[in-house]
Short mmCIF file of C-alpha atoms in Angstrom, two decimals:
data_model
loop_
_atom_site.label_atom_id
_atom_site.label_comp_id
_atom_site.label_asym_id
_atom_site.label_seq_id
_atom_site.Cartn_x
_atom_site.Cartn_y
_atom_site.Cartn_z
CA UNK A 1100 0.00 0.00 0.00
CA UNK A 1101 1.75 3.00 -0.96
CA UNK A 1102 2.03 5.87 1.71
CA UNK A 1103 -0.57 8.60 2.02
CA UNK A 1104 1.98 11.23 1.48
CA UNK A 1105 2.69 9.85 -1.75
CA UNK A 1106 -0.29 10.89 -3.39
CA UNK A 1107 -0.11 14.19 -1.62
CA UNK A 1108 3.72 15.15 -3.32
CA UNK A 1109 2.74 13.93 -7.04
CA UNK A 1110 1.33 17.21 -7.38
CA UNK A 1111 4.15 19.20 -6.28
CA UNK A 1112 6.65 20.51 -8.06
CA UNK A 1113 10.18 18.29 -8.04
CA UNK A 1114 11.83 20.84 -5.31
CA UNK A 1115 8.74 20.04 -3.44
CA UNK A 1116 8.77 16.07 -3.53
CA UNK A 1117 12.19 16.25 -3.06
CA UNK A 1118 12.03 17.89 -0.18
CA UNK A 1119 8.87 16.01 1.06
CA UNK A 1120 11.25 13.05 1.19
CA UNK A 1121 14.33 14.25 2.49
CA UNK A 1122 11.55 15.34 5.65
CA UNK A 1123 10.30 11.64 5.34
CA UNK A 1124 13.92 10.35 5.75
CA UNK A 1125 14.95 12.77 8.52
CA UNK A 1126 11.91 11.24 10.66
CA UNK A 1127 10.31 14.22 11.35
CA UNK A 1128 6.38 14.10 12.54
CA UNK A 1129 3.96 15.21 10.56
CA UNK A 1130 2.02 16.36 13.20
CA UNK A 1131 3.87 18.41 15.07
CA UNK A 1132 6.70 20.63 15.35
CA UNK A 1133 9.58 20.27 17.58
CA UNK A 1134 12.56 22.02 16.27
CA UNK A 1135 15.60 22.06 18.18
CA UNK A 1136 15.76 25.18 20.84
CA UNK A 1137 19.64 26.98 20.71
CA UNK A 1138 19.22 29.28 23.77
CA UNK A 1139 21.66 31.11 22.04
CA UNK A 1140 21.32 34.06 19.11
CA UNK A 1141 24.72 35.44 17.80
CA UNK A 1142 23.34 39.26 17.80
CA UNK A 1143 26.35 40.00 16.61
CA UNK A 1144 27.37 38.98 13.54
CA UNK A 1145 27.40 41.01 9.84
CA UNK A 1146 24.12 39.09 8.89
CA UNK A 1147 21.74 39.74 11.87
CA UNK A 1148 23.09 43.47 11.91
CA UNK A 1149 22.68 43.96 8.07
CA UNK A 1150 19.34 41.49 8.05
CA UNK A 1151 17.64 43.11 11.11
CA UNK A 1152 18.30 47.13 9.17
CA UNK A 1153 16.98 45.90 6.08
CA UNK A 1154 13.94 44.00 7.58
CA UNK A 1155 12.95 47.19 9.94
CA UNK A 1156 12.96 49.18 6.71
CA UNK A 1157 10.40 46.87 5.07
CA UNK A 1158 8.66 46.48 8.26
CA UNK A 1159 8.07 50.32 7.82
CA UNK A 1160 6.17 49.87 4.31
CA UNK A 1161 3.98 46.57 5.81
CA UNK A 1162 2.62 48.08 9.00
CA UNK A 1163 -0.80 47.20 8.53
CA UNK A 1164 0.26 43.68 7.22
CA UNK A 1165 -0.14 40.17 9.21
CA UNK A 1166 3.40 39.53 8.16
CA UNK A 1167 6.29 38.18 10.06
CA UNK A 1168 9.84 39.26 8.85
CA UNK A 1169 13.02 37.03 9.55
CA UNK A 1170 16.37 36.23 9.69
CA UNK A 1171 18.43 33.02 10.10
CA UNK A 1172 21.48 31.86 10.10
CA UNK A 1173 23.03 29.08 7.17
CA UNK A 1174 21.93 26.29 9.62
CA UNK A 1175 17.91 27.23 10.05
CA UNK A 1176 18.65 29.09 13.81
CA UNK A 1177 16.37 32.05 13.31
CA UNK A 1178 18.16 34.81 14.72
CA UNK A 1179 15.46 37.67 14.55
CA UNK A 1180 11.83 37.87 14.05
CA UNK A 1181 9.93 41.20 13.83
CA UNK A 1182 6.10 41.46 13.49
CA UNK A 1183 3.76 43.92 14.51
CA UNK A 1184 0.31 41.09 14.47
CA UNK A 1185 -0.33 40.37 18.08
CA UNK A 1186 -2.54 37.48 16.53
CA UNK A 1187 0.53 36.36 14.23
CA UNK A 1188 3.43 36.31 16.72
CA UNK A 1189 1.09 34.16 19.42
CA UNK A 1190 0.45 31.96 16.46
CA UNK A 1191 4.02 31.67 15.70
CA UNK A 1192 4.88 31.16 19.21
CA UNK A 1193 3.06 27.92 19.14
CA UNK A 1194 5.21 26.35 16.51
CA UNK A 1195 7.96 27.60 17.86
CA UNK A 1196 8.95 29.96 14.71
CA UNK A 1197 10.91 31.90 16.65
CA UNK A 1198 14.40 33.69 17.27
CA UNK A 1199 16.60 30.65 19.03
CA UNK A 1200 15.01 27.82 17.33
CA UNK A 1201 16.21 25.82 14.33
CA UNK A 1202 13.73 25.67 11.31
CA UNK A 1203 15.92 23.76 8.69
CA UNK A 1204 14.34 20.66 7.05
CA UNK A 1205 16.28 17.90 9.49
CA UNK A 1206 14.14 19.95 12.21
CA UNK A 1207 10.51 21.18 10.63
CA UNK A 1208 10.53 19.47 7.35
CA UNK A 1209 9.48 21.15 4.14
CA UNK A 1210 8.71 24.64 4.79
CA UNK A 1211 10.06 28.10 3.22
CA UNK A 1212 13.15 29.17 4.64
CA UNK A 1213 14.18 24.90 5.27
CA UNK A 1214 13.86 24.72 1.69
CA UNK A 1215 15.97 28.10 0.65
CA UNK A 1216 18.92 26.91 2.78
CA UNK A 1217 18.64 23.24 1.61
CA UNK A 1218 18.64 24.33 -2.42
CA UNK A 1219 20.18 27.63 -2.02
CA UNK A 1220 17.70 29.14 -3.87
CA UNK A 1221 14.58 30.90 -3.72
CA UNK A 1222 11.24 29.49 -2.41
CA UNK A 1223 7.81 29.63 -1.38
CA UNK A 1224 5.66 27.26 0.54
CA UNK A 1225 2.27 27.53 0.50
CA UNK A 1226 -0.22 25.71 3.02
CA UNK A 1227 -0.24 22.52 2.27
CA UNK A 1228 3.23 22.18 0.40
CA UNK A 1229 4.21 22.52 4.08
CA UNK A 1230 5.33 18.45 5.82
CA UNK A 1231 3.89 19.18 9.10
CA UNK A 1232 0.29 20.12 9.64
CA UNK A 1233 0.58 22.50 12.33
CA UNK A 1234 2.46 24.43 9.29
CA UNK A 1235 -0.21 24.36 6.71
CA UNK A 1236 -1.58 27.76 8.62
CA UNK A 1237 0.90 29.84 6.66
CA UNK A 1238 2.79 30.72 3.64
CA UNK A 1239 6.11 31.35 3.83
CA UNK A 1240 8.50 33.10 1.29
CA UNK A 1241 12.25 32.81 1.68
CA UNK A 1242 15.48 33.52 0.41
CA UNK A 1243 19.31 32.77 0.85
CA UNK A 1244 21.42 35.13 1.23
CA UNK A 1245 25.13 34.68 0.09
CA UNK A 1246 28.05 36.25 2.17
CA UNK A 1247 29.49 38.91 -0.79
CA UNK A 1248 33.02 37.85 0.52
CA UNK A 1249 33.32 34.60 0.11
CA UNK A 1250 30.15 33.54 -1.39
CA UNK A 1251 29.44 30.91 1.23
CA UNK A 1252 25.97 30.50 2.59
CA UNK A 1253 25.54 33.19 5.45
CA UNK A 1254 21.83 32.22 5.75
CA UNK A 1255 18.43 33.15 4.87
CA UNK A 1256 15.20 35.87 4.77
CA UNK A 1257 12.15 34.72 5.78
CA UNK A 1258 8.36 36.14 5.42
CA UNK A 1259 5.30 34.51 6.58
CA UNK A 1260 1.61 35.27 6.43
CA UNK A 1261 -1.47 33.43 6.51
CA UNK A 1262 -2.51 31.28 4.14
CA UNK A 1263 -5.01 32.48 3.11
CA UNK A 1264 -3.08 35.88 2.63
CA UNK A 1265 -1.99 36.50 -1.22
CA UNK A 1266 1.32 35.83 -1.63
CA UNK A 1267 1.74 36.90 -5.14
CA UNK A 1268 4.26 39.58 -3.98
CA UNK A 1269 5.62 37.75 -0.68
CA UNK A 1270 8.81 36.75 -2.62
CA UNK A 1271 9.66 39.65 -4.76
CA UNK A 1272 9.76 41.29 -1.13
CA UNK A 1273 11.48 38.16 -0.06
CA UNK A 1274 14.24 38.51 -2.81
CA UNK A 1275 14.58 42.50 -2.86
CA UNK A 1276 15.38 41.99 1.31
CA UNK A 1277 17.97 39.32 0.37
CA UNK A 1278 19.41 41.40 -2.04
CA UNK A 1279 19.76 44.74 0.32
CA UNK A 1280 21.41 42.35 3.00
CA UNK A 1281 23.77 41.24 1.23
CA UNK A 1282 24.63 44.54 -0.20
CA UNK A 1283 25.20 45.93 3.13
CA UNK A 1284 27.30 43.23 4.10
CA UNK A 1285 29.27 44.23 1.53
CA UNK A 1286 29.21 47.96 1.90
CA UNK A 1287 30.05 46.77 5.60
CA UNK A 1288 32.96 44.30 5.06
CA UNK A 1289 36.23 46.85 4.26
CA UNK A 1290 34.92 47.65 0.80
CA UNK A 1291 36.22 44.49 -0.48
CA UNK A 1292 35.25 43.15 -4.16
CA UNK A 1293 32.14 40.85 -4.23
CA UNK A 1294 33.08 37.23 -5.34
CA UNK A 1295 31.08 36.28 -8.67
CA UNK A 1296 28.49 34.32 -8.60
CA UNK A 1297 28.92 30.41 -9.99
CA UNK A 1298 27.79 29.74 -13.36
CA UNK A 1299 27.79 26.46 -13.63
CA UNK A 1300 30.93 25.91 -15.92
CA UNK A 1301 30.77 22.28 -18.31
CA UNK A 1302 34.25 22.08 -20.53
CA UNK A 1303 36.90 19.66 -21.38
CA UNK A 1304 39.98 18.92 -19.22
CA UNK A 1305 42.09 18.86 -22.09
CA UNK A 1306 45.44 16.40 -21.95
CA UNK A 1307 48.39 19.27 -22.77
CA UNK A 1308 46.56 20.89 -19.50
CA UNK A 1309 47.27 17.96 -16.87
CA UNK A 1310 49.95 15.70 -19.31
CA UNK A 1311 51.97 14.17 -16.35
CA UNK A 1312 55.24 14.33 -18.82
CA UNK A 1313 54.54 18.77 -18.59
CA UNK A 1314 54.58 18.76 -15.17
CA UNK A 1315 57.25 19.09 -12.55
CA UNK A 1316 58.22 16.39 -10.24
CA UNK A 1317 56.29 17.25 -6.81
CA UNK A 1318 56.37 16.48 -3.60
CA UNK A 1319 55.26 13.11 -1.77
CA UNK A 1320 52.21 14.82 -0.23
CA UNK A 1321 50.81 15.56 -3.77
CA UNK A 1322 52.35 12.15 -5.43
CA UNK A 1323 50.95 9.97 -2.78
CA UNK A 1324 47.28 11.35 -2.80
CA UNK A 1325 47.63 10.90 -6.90
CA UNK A 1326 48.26 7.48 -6.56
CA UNK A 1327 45.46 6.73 -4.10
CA UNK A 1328 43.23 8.13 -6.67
CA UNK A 1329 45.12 6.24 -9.72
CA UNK A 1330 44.72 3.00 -7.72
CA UNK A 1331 41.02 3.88 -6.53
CA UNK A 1332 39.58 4.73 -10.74
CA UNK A 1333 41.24 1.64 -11.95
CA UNK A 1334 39.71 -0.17 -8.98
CA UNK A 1335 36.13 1.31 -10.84
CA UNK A 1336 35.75 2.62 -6.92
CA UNK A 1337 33.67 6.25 -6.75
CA UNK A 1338 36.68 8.68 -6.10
CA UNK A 1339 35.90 12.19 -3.68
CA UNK A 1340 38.75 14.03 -3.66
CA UNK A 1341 38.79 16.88 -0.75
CA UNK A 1342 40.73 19.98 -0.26
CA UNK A 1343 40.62 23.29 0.67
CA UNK A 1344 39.25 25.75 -2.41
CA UNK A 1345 42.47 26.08 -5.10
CA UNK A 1346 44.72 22.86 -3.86
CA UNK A 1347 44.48 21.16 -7.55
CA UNK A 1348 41.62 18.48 -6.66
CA UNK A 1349 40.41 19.05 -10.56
CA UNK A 1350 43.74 18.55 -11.68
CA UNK A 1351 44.95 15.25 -9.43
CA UNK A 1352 41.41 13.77 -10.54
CA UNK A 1353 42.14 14.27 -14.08
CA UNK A 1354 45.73 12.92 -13.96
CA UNK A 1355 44.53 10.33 -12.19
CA UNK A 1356 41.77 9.18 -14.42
CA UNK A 1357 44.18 9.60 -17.82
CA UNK A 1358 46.88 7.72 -16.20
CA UNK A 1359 44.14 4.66 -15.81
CA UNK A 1360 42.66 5.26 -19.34
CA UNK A 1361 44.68 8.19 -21.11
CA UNK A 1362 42.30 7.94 -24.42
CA UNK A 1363 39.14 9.07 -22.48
CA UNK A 1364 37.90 12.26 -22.47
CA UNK A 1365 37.59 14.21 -19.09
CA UNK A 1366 34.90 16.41 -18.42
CA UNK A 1367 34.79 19.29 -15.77
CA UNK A 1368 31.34 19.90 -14.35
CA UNK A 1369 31.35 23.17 -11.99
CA UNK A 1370 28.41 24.00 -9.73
CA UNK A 1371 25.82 26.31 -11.08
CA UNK A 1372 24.02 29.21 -9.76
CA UNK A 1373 20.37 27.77 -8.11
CA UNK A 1374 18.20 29.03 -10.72
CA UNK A 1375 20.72 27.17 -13.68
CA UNK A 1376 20.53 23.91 -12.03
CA UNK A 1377 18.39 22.00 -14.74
CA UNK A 1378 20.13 23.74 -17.42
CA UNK A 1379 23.14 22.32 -16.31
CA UNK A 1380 22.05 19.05 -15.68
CA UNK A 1381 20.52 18.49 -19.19
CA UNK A 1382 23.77 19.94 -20.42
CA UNK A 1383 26.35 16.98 -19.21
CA UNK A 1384 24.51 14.11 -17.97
CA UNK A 1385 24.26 12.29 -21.00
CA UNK A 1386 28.18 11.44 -21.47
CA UNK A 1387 27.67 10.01 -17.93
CA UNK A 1388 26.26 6.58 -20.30
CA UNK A 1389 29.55 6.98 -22.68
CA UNK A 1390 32.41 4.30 -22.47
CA UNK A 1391 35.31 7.20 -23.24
CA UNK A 1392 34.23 10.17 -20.71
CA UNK A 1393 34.89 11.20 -17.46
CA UNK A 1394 32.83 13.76 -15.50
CA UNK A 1395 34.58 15.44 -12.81
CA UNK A 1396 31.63 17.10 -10.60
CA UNK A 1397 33.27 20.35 -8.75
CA UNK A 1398 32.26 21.45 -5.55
CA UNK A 1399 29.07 18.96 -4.63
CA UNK A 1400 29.44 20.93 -1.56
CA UNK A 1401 27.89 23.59 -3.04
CA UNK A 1402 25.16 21.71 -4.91
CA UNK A 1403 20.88 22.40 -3.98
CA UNK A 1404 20.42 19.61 -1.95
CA UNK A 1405 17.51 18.30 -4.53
CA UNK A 1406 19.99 18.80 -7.08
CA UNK A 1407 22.37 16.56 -5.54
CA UNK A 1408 19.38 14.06 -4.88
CA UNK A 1409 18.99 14.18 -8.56
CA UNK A 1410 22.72 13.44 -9.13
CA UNK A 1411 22.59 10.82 -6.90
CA UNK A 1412 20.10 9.07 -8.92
CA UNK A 1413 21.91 9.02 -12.22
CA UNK A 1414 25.14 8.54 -10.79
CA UNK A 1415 23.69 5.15 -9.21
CA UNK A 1416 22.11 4.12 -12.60
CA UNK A 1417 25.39 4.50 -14.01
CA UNK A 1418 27.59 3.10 -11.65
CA UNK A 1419 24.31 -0.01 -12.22
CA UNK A 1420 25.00 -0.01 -16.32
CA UNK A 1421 28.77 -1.57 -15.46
CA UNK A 1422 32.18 -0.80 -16.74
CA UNK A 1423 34.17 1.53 -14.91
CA UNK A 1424 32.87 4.31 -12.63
CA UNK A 1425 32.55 7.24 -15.01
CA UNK A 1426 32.87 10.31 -12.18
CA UNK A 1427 34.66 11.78 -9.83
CA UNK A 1428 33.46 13.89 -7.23
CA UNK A 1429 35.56 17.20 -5.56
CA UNK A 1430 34.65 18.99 -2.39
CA UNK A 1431 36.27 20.92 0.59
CA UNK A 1432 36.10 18.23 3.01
CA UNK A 1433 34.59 14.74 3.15
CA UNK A 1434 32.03 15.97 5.81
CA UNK A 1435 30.60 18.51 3.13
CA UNK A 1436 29.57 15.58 1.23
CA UNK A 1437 25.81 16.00 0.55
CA UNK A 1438 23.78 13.37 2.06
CA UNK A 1439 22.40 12.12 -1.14
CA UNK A 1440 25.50 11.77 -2.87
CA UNK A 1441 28.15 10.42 0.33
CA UNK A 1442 27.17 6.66 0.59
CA UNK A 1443 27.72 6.35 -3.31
CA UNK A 1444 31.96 7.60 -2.36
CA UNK A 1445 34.28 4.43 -2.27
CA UNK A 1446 37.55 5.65 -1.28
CA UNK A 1447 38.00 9.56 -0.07
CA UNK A 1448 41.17 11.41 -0.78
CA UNK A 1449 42.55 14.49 0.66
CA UNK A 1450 44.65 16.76 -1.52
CA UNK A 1451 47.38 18.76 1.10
CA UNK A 1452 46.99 22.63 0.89
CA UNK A 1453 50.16 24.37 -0.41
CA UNK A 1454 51.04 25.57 2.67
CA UNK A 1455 51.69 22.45 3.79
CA UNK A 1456 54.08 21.81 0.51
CA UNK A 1457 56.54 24.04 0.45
CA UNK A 1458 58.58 22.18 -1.95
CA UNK A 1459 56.00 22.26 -4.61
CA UNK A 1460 56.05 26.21 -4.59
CA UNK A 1461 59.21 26.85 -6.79
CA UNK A 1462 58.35 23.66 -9.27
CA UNK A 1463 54.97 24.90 -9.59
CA UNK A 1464 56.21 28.83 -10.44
CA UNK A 1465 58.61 27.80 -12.67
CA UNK A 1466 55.49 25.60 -14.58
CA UNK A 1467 53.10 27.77 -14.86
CA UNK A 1468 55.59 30.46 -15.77
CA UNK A 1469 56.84 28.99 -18.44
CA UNK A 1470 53.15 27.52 -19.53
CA UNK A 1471 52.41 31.22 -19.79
CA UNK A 1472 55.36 33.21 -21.14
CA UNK A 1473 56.31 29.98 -23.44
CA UNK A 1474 59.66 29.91 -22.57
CA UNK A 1475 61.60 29.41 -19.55
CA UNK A 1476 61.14 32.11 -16.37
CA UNK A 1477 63.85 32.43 -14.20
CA UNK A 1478 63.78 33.90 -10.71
CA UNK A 1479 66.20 35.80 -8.67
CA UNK A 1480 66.78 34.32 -4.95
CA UNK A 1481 64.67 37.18 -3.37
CA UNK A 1482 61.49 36.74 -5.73
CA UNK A 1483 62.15 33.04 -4.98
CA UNK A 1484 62.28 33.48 -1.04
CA UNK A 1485 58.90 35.40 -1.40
CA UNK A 1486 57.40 32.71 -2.78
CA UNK A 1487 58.32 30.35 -0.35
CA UNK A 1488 57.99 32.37 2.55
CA UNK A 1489 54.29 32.95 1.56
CA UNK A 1490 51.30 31.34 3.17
CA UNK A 1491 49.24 30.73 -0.38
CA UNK A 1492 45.87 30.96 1.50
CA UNK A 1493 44.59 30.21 -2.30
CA UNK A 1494 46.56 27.45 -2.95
CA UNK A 1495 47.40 26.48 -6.47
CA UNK A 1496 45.11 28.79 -7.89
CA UNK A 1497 46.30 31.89 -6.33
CA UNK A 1498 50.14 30.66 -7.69
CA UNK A 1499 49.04 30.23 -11.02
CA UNK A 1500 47.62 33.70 -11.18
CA UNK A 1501 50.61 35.33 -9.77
CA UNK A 1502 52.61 33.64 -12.03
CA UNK A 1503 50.28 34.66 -15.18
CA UNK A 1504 50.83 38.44 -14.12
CA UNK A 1505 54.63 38.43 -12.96
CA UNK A 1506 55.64 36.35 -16.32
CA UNK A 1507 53.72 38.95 -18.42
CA UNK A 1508 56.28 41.30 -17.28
CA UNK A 1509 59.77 39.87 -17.53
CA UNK A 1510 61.63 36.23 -18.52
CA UNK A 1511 64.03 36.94 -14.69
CA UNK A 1512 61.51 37.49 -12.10
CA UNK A 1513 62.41 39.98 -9.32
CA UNK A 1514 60.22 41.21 -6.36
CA UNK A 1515 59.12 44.21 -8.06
CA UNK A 1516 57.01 41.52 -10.41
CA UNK A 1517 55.49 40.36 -7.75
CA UNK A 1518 52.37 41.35 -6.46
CA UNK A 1519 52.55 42.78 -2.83
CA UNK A 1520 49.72 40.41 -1.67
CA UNK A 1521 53.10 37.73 -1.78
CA UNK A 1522 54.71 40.01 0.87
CA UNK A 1523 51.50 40.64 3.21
CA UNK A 1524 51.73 38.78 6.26
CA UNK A 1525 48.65 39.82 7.73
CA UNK A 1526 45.91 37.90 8.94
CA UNK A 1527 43.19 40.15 8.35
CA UNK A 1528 41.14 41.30 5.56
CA UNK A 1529 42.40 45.14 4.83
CA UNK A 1530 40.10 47.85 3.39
CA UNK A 1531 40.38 49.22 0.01
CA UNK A 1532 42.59 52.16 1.46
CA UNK A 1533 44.81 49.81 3.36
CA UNK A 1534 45.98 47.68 0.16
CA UNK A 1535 46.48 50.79 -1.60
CA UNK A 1536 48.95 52.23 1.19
CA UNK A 1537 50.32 48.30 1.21
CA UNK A 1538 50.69 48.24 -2.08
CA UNK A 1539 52.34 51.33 -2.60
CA UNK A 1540 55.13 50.59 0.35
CA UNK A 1541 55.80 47.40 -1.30
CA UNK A 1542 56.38 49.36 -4.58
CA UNK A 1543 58.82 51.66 -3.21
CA UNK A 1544 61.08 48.89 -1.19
CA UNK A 1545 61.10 46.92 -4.30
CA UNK A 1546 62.88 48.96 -6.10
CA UNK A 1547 66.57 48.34 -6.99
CA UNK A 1548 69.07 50.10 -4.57
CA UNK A 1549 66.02 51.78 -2.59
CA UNK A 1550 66.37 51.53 1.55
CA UNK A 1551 63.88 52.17 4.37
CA UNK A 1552 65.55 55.51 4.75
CA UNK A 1553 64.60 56.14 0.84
CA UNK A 1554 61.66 54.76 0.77
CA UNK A 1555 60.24 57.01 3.35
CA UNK A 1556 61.40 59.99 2.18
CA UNK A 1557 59.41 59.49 -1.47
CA UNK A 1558 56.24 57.87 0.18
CA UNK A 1559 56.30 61.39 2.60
CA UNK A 1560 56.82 59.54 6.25
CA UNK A 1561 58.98 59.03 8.77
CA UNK A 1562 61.40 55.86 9.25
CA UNK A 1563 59.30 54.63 12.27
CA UNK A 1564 56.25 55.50 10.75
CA UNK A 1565 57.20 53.37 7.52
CA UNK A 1566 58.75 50.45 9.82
CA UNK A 1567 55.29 50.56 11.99
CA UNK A 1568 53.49 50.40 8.86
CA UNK A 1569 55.56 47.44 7.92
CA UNK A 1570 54.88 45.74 11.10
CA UNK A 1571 50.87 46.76 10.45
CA UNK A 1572 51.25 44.86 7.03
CA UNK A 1573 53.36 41.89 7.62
CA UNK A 1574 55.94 43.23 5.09
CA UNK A 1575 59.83 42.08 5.67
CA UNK A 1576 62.55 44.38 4.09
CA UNK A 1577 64.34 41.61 3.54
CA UNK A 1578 62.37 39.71 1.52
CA UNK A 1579 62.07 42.30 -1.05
CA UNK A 1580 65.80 42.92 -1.95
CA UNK A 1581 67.54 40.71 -4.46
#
């Protein structure tokens, strides 16, 4: 006999029934709500400050409204709640929609702002889309909102009426509060440079990329993880390879995979903005049923949880069809792994930020040097102690585009090609003022012959300002001079 619930979801749309299920599998009552009670609200942070100004402002224009405005954090813990309805907030009282307790799926099941945070994306539940009765009461519009830094999920608006309310406009004013939050998050944050959005990249690895004869020798750390991976593909074992964002977990996948069956073809699927998800689906899962491809799935981690229920799916009925595993999945660690997608990973393995491979900095430069300037790059010993010296919070990534810029600009490679980020050993984000005055320092000490004492006297300072500003920036004299 097939569940009653079953007939209820066929209706829905596939976000819906998706997330009807993933309710259904997290056992929570359809009856009742009991989410999880915090006792703790971080009234702190950028979000709730940011979230709490732009929800009084729209508070302003809905005075007359039964409408409850919220904010929560990337985990469901609703951090604010402001509503004017004496008749609305006793209401939500009762079910506990309220600042301190969580509301994500694993603790209410299918409602609005569960559903944003799970998919990342914009959504409204009405009635009875909601998975618990004592939910169908309202409507509920919500949004994620995206921190403009990093572009990690910082957590979610919320609106709820009545049901019976129209809710023809409850997103739009949903999405515009998003928006404004995030915008003064970033007006807030130093003035720093929004991170793009993802777009959902498909293209071919191609073999003179990742050909293990172009590349220098490297160190254990890197060769060992390659040949877990070698051993794992030609095993036809389901491959995750973790590592922080930048640490070459496309690239050791791909080697990997051509060094098992070099003929193939090697596909690089990155994760797509919410709203592209289909799009990109329909774009690249049919070489998942060819013999010669590889699909290399980026950042899972960052997948709509439906959308990695989907993947899931065709991953298993391809894995099913025989032959060799045809994917490979990346993410930042292996407990990022979306639910859906972690019990079909055989063997997880961990690629070693460059920080903690200091002997692959120089081979590296020296690669993608010469892969740029197509020639050999030389570099004097203080460019080359720079580069060593240097953290690489970016890994990989951030080395290859240093390398693009400083090879653009000379075949011997001095500190004054460098960029002055390579120099910077501060911990801190600095404002848009603060790089420039960074930047600018480094400039002037890079300079052939140029001291402290010279340097000071063209950027307008004193010696003990200059070497406090040094200090401020994590800059060492030394490091600059050839």
């Amino acid at each position: 006999m097939e569940h009653p619930q079953v007939h209820v979801t066929r209706s829905f749309a596939p976000r819906l029934r998706a997330s009807w299920r993933r309710s259904e599998r997290y056992g929570v009552p359809e009856d009742e709500v009991l989410p999880v009670f915090s006792g703790a609200v971080d009234t702190g942070s950028l979000l709730y400050e940011c979230g709490t100004e732009v929800l009084r402002g729209l508070q302003t224009t809905l005075a007359n409204e039964p409408i409850s405005l919220m904010i929560t954090d990337s985990e469901g813990l609703v951090l604010n709640r402001l509503c004017t309805d004496v008749s609305m907030t006793r209401s939500l009282d009762k079910v506990y929609l309220a600042p301190g307790f969580y509301y994500a799926e694993s603790n209410a099941g299918t409602n609005g702002l569960g559903l944003a945070l799970a998919d990342r994306a914009p959504s409204l539940v009405r009635a009875g889309e909601h998975y618990c009765t004592d939910l169908r009461g309202y409507t509920c519009a919500a949004v994620p909102v995206l921190d403009p830094l990093t572009g990690t999920l910082a957590g979610s608006v919320n609106l709820t009426t009545w049901s019976e309310q129209s809710s023809e406009l409850l997103l739009a004013l949903a999405q515009a509060a998003a928006g404004n939050t995030a915008a003064l998050m970033l007006a807030r944050a130093s003035g720093r440079i929004a991170r793009p959005t993802p777009r959902g990249e498909v293209f071919r690895v191609y073999a003179d990329r990742v050909d293990p004869g172009t590349l220098p020798r490297l160190s254990p750390a890197w060769t060992t993880a390659l040949a877990e991976t070698r051993a794992a593909l030609a095993g036809g074992r389901v491959v995750a390879v973790v590592g922080e964002p930048g640490a070459g977990k496309t690239a050791l996948a791909s080697l990997a995979h051509r060094a098992v069956r070099p003929r193939d073809r090697v596909l690089n699927a990155r994760p797509p903005a919410p709203d592209d998800v289909d799009t990109w689906l329909t774009l690249w899962t049919p070489e998942l049923t060819k013999d010669d491809t590889c699909v290399i799935v980026s950042g899972v981690d960052a997948l709509p949880a439906w959308a990695a229920g989907e993947l899931a799916r065709l991953f298993a009925e391809a894995r099913a069809a025989g032959g060799l595993v045809p994917f490979v999945l990346t993410a930042e660690d292996a407990g990022a792994l979306p639910a859906a997608l972690s019990p079909l990973v055989d063997r997880v393995v961990e690629v070693p930020a460059l920080r903690f491979r200091p002997d692959d900095v120089l081979p590296l430069a020296h690669h993608f040097a010469r892969r740029d300037r197509g020639r050999d790059v030389t570099f004097t010993s203080a460019a080359s102690r720079a580069l060593m010296a240097y953290d690489w919070p970016e890994n990989a990534k951030q080395l290859r585009r240093v390398m693009r810029e400083a090879a653009a600009r000379s075949d011997v490679v001095d500190t004054q090609h460098l960029p002055a980020e390579v120099f910077t050993g501060v911990g801190h984000r600095l404002s848009r003022l603060q790089a420039l005055e960074r930047d600018e320092i480094v400039r002037c000490l890079s300079e052939p012959g140029t001291t402290v004492v010279h340097a000071a006297a063209r950027l307008g300072m004193g010696r003990a300002t200059l070497y406090r500003k040094m200090a401020q920036y994590g800059l060492n004299a030394r490091q600059l001079k050839s």
